[in-house]
XYZ file of C-alpha atoms in Angstrom:
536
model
C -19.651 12.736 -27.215
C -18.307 13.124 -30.834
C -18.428 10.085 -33.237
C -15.487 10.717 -35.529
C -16.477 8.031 -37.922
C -19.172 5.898 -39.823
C -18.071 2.306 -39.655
C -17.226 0.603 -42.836
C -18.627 -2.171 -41.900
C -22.376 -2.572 -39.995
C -20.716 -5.284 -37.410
C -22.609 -4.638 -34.238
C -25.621 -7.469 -34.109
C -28.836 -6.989 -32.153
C -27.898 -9.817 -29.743
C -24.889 -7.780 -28.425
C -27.261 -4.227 -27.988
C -29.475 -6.180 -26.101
C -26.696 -7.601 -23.651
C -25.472 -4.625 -22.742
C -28.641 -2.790 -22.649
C -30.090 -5.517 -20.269
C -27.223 -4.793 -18.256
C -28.011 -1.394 -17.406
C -31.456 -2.456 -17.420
C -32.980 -0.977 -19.860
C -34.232 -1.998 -23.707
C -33.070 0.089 -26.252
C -36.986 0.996 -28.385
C -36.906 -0.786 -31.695
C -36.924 2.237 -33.663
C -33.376 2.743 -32.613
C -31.786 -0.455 -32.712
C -30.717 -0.154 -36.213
C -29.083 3.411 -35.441
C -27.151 2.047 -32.181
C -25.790 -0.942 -34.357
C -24.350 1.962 -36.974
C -22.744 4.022 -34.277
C -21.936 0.802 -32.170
C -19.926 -0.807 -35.024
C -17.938 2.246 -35.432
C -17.065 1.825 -31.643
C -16.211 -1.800 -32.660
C -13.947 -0.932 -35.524
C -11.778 1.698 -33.038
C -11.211 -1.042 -30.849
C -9.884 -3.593 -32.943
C -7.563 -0.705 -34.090
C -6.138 -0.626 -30.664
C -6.446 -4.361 -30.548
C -3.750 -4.390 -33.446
C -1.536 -1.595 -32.230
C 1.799 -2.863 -30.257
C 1.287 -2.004 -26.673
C 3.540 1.261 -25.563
C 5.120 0.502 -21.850
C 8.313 1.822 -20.188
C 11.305 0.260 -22.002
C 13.077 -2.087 -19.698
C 17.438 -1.893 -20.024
C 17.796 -5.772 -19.943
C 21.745 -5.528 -20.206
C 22.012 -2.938 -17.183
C 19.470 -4.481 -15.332
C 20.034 -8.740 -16.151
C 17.404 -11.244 -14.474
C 18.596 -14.707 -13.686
C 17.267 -17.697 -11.676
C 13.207 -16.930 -11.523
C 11.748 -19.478 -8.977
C 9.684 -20.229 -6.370
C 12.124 -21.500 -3.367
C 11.466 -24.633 -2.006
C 11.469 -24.688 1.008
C 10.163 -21.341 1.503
C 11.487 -19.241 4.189
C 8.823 -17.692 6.562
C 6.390 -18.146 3.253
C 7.569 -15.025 2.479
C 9.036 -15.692 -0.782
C 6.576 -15.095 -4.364
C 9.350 -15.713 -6.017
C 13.197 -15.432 -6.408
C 15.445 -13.855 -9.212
C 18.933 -12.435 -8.946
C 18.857 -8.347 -10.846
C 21.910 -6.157 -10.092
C 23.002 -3.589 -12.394
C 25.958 -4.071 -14.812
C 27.212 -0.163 -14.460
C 29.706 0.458 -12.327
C 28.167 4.221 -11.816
C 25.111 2.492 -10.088
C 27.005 0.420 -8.455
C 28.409 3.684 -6.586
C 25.200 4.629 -5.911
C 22.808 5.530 -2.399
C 21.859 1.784 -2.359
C 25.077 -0.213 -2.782
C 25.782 -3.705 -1.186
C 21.655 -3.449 -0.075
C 20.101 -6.365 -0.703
C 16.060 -5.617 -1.423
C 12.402 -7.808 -1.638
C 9.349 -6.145 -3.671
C 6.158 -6.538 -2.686
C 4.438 -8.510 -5.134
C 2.072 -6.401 -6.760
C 4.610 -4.924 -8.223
C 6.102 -4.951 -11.447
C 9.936 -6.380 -12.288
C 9.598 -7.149 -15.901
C 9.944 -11.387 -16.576
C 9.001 -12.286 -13.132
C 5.427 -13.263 -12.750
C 3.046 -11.324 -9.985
C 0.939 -13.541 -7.629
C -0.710 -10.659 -6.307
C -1.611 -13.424 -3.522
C -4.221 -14.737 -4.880
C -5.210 -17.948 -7.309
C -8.248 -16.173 -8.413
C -6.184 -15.343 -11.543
C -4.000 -18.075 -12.554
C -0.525 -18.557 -11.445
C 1.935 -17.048 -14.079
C -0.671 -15.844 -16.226
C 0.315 -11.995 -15.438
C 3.922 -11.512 -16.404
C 4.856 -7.672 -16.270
C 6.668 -6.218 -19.395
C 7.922 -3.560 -17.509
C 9.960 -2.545 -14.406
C 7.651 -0.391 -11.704
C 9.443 3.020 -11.375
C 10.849 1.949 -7.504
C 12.256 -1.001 -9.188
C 14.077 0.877 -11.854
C 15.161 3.361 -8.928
C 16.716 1.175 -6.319
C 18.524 -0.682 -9.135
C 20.108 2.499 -10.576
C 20.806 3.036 -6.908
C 22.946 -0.049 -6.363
C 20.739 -2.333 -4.689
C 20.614 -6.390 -5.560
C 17.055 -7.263 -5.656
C 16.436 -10.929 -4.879
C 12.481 -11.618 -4.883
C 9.316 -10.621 -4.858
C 7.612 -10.726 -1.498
C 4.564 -12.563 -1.091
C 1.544 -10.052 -0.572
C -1.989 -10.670 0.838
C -4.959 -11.826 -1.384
C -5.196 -8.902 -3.877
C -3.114 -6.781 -1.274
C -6.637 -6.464 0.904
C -5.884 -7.502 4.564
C -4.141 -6.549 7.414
C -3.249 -10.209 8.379
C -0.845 -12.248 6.841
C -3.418 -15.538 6.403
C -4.756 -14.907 2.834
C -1.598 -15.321 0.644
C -3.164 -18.074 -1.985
C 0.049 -19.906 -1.717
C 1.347 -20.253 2.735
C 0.459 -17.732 5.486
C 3.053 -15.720 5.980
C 4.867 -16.194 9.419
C 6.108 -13.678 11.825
C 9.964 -13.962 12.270
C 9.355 -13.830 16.133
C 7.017 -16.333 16.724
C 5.783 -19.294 14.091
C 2.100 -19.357 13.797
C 1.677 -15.558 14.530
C 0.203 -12.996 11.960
C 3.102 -10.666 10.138
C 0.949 -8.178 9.361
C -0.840 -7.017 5.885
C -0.454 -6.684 3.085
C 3.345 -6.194 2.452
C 3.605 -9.379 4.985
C 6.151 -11.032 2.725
C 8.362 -7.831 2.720
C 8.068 -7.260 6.740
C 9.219 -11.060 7.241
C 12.117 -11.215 5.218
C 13.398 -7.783 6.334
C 12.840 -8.640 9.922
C 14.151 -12.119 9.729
C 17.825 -10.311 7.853
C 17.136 -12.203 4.750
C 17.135 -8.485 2.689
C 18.309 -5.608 4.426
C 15.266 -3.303 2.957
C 11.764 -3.777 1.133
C 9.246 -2.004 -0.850
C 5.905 -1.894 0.645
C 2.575 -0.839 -0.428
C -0.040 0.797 1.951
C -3.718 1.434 1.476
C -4.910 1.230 4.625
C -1.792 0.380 6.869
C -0.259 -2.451 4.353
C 3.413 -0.852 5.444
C 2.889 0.326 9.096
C 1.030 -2.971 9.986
C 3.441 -5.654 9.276
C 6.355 -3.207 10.424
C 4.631 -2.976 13.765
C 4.014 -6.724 14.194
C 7.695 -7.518 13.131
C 9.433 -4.404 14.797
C 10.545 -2.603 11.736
C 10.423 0.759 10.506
C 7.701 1.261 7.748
C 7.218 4.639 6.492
C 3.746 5.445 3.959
C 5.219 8.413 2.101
C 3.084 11.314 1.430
C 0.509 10.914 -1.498
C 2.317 10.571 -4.500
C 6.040 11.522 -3.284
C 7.391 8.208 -4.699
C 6.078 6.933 -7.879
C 3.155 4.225 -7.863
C 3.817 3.443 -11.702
C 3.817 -0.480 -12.497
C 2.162 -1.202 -9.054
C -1.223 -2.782 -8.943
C -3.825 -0.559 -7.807
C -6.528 -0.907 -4.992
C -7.932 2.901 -5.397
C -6.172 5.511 -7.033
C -6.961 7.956 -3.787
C -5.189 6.171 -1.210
C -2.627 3.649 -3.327
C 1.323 4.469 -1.603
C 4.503 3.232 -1.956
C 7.510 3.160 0.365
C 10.033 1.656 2.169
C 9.965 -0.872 4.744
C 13.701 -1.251 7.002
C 15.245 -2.069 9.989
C 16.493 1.327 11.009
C 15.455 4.976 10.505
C 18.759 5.896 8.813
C 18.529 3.148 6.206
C 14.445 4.339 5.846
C 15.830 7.482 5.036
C 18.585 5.952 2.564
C 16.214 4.699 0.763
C 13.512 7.436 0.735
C 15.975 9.490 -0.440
C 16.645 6.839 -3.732
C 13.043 6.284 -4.995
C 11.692 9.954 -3.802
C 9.905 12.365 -7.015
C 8.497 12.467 -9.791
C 8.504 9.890 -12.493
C 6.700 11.733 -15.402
C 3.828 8.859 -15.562
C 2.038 8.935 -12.298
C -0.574 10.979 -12.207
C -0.940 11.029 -8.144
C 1.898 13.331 -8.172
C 0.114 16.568 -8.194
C 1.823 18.938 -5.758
C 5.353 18.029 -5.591
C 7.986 20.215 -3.957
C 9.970 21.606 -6.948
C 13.105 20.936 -4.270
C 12.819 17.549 -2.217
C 15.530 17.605 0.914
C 18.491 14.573 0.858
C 16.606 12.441 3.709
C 19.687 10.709 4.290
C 22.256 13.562 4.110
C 20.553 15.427 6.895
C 19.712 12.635 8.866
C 23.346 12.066 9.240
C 24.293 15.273 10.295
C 22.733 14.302 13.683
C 24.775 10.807 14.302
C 26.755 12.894 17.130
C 23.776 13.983 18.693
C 20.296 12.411 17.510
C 18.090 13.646 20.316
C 18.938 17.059 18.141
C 17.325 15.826 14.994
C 14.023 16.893 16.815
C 15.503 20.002 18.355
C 12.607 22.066 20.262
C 9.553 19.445 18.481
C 6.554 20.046 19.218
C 4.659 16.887 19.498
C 0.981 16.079 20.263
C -0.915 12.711 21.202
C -4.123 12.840 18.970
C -7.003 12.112 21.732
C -9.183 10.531 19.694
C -6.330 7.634 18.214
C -6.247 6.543 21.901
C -9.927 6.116 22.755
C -10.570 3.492 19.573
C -12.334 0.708 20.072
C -10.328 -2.333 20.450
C -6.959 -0.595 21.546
C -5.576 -3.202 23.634
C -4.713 -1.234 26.878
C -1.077 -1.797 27.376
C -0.874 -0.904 23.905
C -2.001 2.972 24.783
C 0.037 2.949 27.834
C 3.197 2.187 25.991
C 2.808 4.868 23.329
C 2.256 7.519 25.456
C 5.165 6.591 27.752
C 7.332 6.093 24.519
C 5.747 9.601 23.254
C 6.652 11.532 26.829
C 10.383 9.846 26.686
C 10.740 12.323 24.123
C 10.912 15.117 26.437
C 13.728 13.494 28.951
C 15.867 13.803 25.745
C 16.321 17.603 27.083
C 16.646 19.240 23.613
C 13.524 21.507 24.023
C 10.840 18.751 22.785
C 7.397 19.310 24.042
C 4.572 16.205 23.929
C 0.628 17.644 24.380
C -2.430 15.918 24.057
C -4.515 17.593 21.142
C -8.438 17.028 20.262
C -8.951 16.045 16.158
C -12.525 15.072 16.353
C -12.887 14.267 12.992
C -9.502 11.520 13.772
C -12.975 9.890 15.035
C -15.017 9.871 11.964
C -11.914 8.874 9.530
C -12.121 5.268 9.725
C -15.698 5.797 8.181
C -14.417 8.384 5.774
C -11.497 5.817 4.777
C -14.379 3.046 4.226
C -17.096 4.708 2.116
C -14.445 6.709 0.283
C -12.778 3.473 -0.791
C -15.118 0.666 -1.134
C -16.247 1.644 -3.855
C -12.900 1.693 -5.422
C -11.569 -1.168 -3.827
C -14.835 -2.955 -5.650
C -14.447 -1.280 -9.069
C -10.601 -0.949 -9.588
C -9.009 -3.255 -7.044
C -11.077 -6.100 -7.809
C -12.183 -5.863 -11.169
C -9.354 -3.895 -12.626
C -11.510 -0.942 -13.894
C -9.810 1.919 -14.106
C -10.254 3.615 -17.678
C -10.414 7.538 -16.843
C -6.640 8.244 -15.619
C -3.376 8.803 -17.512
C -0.197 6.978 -17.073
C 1.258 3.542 -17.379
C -1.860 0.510 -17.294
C -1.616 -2.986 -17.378
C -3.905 -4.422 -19.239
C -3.527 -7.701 -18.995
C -5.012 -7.088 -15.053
C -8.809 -5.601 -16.249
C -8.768 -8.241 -18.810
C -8.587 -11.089 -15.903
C -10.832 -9.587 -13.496
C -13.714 -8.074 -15.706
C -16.104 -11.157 -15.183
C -16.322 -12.762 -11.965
C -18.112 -15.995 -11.745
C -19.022 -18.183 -8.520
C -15.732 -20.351 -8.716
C -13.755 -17.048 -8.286
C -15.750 -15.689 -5.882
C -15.326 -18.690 -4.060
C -11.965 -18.995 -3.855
C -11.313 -15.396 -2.687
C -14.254 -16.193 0.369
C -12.403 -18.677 1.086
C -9.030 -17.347 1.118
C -9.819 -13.887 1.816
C -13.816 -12.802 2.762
C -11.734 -9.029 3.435
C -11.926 -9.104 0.108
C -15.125 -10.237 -1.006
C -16.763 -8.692 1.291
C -14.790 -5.089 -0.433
C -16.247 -6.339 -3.584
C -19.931 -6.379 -2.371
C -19.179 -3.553 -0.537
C -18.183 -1.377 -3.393
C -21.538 -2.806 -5.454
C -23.825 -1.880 -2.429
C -22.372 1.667 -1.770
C -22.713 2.136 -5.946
C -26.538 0.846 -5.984
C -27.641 2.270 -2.567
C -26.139 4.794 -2.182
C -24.959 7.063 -5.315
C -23.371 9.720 -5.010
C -21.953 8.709 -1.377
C -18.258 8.239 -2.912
C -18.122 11.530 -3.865
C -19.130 13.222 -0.526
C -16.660 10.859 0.999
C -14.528 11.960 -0.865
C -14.608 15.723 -0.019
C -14.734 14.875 3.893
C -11.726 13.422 3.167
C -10.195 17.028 2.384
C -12.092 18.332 5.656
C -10.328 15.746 7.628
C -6.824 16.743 5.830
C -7.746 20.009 6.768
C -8.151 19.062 10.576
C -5.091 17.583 10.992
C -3.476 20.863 8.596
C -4.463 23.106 10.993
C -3.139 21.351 13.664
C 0.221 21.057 12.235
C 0.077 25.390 12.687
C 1.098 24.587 15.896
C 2.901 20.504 16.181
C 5.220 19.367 14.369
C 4.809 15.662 14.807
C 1.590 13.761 15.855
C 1.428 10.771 17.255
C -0.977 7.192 17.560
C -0.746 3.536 18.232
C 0.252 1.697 14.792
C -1.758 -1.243 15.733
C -3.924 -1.936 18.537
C -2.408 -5.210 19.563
C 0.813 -7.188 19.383
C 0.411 -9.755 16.554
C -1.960 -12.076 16.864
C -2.436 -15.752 16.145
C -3.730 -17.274 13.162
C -6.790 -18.616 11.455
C -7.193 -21.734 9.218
C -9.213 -21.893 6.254
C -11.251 -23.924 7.640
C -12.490 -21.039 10.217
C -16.000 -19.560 8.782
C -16.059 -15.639 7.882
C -16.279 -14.079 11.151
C -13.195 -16.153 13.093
C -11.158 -15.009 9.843
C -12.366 -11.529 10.278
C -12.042 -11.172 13.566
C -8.169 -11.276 13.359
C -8.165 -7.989 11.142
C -11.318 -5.952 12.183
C -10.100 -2.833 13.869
C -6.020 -3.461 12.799
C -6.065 -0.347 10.735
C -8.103 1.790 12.053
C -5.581 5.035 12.993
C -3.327 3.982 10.397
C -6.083 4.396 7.393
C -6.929 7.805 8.005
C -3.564 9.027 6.941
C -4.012 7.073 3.597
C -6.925 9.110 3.017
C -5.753 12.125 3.894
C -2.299 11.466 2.398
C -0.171 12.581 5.174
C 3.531 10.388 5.777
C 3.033 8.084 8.616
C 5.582 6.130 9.743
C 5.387 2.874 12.147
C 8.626 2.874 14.475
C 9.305 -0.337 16.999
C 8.698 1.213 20.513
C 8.584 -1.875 23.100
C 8.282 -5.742 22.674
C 4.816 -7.084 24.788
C 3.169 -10.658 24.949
C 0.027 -11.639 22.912
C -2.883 -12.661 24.844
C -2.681 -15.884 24.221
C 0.682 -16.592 25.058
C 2.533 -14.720 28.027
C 5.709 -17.015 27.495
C 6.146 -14.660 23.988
C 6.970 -11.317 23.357
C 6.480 -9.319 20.193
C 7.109 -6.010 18.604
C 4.686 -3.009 19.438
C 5.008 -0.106 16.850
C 3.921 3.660 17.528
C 2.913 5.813 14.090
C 4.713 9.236 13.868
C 2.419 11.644 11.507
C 3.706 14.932 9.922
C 2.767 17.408 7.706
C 2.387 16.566 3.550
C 6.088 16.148 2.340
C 7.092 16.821 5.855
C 8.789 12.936 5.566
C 12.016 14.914 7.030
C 10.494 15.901 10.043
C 8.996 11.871 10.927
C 12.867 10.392 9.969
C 14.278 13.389 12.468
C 11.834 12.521 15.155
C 12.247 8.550 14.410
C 15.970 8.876 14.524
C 15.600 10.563 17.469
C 14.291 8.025 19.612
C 15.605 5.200 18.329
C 19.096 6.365 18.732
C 18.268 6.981 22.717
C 15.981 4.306 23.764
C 16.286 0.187 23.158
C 12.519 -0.461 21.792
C 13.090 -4.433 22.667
C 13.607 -3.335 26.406
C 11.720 -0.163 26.761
């Protein structure tokens, strides 16, 4: 590595070598301390350059795109709300556009410019992180027409499956108080399924769309790696971070797929693009007349292995396949087979050593210095030095999380090099499914394993906490990993466990190939238009 300069200035002191070189653990030979303080101090000097420089972030069009009335709503419907503000575009060109009269939540990890992000958790303080910029999907849906109104809540740093870690209220599911909306876009899948907003963004990492649309009987579609722009959105891993679109009906998915969809010139997950993406909507509404013949002659297959997970509750597998078979009474040609993915049986552990590591590093600690695009910095600069109090509070808010921040320090110092070889499994196990598209169209898996489930208290220790989200994402994260679009769609309403007096939303996850998002919305729309999920 090239030093390009000799400080001016020897600034560098021997107390600050020795901190750092104690933290690698090593001691720098005293013969050399003098030389590192030279060539350390030159380091110094190019960072208090940047120090001075103005920061360069996406403008933000504060006339177009006005923000009034930032709050937190009191009282707060479902818990769902981070906060309220009122943005709708002043043009009256946008306000002819895909998303007119659409009222929208963001999750809240991600960036509207003036509104603070929560990110769920009170580990950093509230309001300290203000964005200065608008997340690409933000700018998108308001050129589109859309009013957004809030900022959903999230889950503690966007890590669970449940909806019982938000810093500020658990989240409640719209169909029955006390019961778990999902994670970690729970905020989003509430208000949505409640008809507060009529759409949401989502983020998914491990199921954070598909989850809470399955426990609230939505439509939540993870978008293939890097189809819609994850600029301005706090990051849990750069390999598996998505952003999409949570709704109430396949059309309107594809409505607004078809507004935040391509490339943004910033995000550097969007290697592989289609030069050509297809109008989602447009041709989903050539089929209106006849939906069954949006999935004209499909060929669908049940994925073995997704059935045979542990923890599959068994009414849960019986409904998916009979909601998978009803595809073939349709009588448009459609053909459902069982196909064997074995390695569908090793991605949850491909999904877990591939990310922890990042979850630990980038999530957690907000280090993330080797890619290009748009950074907040204000994030790394909060989470850099943990302490006990911090630690703490996210143990006892969230132990999903703490326990991804040992996690990612214990893969790192027992295990080096692990990431990496994770890492290329993960392109075997995109290449397993790949081949297996040669011959399906569409596969299919339960979204969840259960209906929503009831919560915990804070006062439950580690494992009673856990126990509610162990297992939730396990055939919804391999298709983060591999980077297919998966989509959650309501298939049947069934009773929790605990309560046979309820009923609650059961989703089934539609799989195609990369950038294949057409083919899910065709088969989605499909099915929806023929069968009644709530009384299938």
């Amino acid at each position: 590595m090239s030093v390009v300069r000799m400080p001016e200035v020897i600034s560098f002191t021997e107390d600050k070598l020795k901190k750092i070189s104690s933290s690698f653990g090593i001691t720098v030979p005293p013969k050399d301390i003098d030389a590192y303080r030279i060539l350390l101090s030159g380091l110094e000097e190019a960072a208090k350059v940047i120090e001075d420089e103005d920061d360069y972030l996406p403008p933000v069009d504060f006339d177009r795109f006005p923000r009034h009335d930032i709050h937190v709503p009191t009282p707060n419907e479902y818990n769902a709300w981070a906060h309220k503000v009122t943005i709708k575009s002043t043009s009256e060109e946008d306000g002819r556009g895909l998303l007119s009269g659409k009222t929208m939540a963001i999750k809240d990890n991600v960036n509207i410019a003036t509104v603070p992000s929560l990110l769920g958790t009170d580990v950093i303080e509230a309001g300290s992180f203000v964005p200065r910029y608008d997340a690409t999907v933000v700018t998108r849906v308001l050129e589109a027409g859309a009013s957004i109104i809030g900022k959903g809540a999230c889950e503690n740093f966007s890590m669970s499956p449940t909806s019982f870690t938000n810093a500020y209220g658990f989240v409640q599911n719209p169909f029955a108080e006390g019961y778990n909306a999902g994670g970690s876009s729970s905020g989003c899948a509430a208000l949505v399924a409640a008809g507060i907003v009529d759409m949401a963004v989502g983020g998914d990492q491990g199921g954070s769309i598909r989850v809470p649309a399955s426990y609230c009987g939505l439509v939540g579609l993870k978008p293939t790696y890097g189809l819609v722009p994850y600029t301005g959105i706090a990051s849990l891993a750069s390999t598996v971070d998505h952003t999409g679109p949570i709704t109430k009906t396949v059309l309107d998915n594809a409505l607004f797929l078809q507004a935040i969809a391509g490339p943004d010139g910033y995000d550097y997950r969007q290697i592989g693009l289609p030069a050509q993406l297809p109008k989602y909507f447009d041709e989903l509404t050539e089929f209106k007349k006849a939906p069954a013949d949006a999935a004209k002659n499909f060929r669908i297959g049940l994925i073995l292995e997704a059935f045979d997970m542990p923890g599959l509750d068994l009414r849960v597998i019986e409904k998916v396949k009979e909601a998978a078979k009803a595809f073939e009474s349709l009588n448009v040609g459609i053909t459902v087979r069982e196909v064997s993915i074995p390695m569908h049986a090793k991605a949850p552990a491909i999904w877990t050593v591939a990310t922890r590591q990042g979850f630990s590093e980038h999530g957690l600690r907000g280090q993330n210095p080797i890619n290009f695009g748009v950074h907040d910095p204000e994030i790394p600069a909060a989470l850099t030095h943990w302490n006990q109090e911090m630690f703490d509070k996210l143990a006892l808010e969230n132990p999903a999380a703490t326990n991804s921040l040992l996690g990612g320090q214990y893969i790192r110092d027992s295990y080096p090099g692990l990431t990496s070889k994770a890492l290329n499994l993960a392109r075997k196990l995109k290449d397993s499914y790949n081949s297996v598209f040669e011959e399906y169209d569409i596969l299919i898996t339960p979204c969840a394993p259960t209906p929503a489930n009831y919560t915990s208290t804070l006062e439950d220790d580690i494992m009673t906490k856990m126990s509610k989200a162990i297992g939730t994402t396990i055939n919804t994260a391999p298709f983060n990993i591999s980077g297919h679009p998966a989509m959650s769609l309501p298939i049947t309403m069934m009773s929790p466990k605990e309560d046979e007096s309820l009923k609650l939303p059961v989703g089934m996850q539609l799989i195609a190939k990369s950038f294949d998002e057409l083919s899910v919305l065709k088969a989605a729309f499909a099915w929806e238009q023929s069968f009644d999920w709530k009384l299938f």
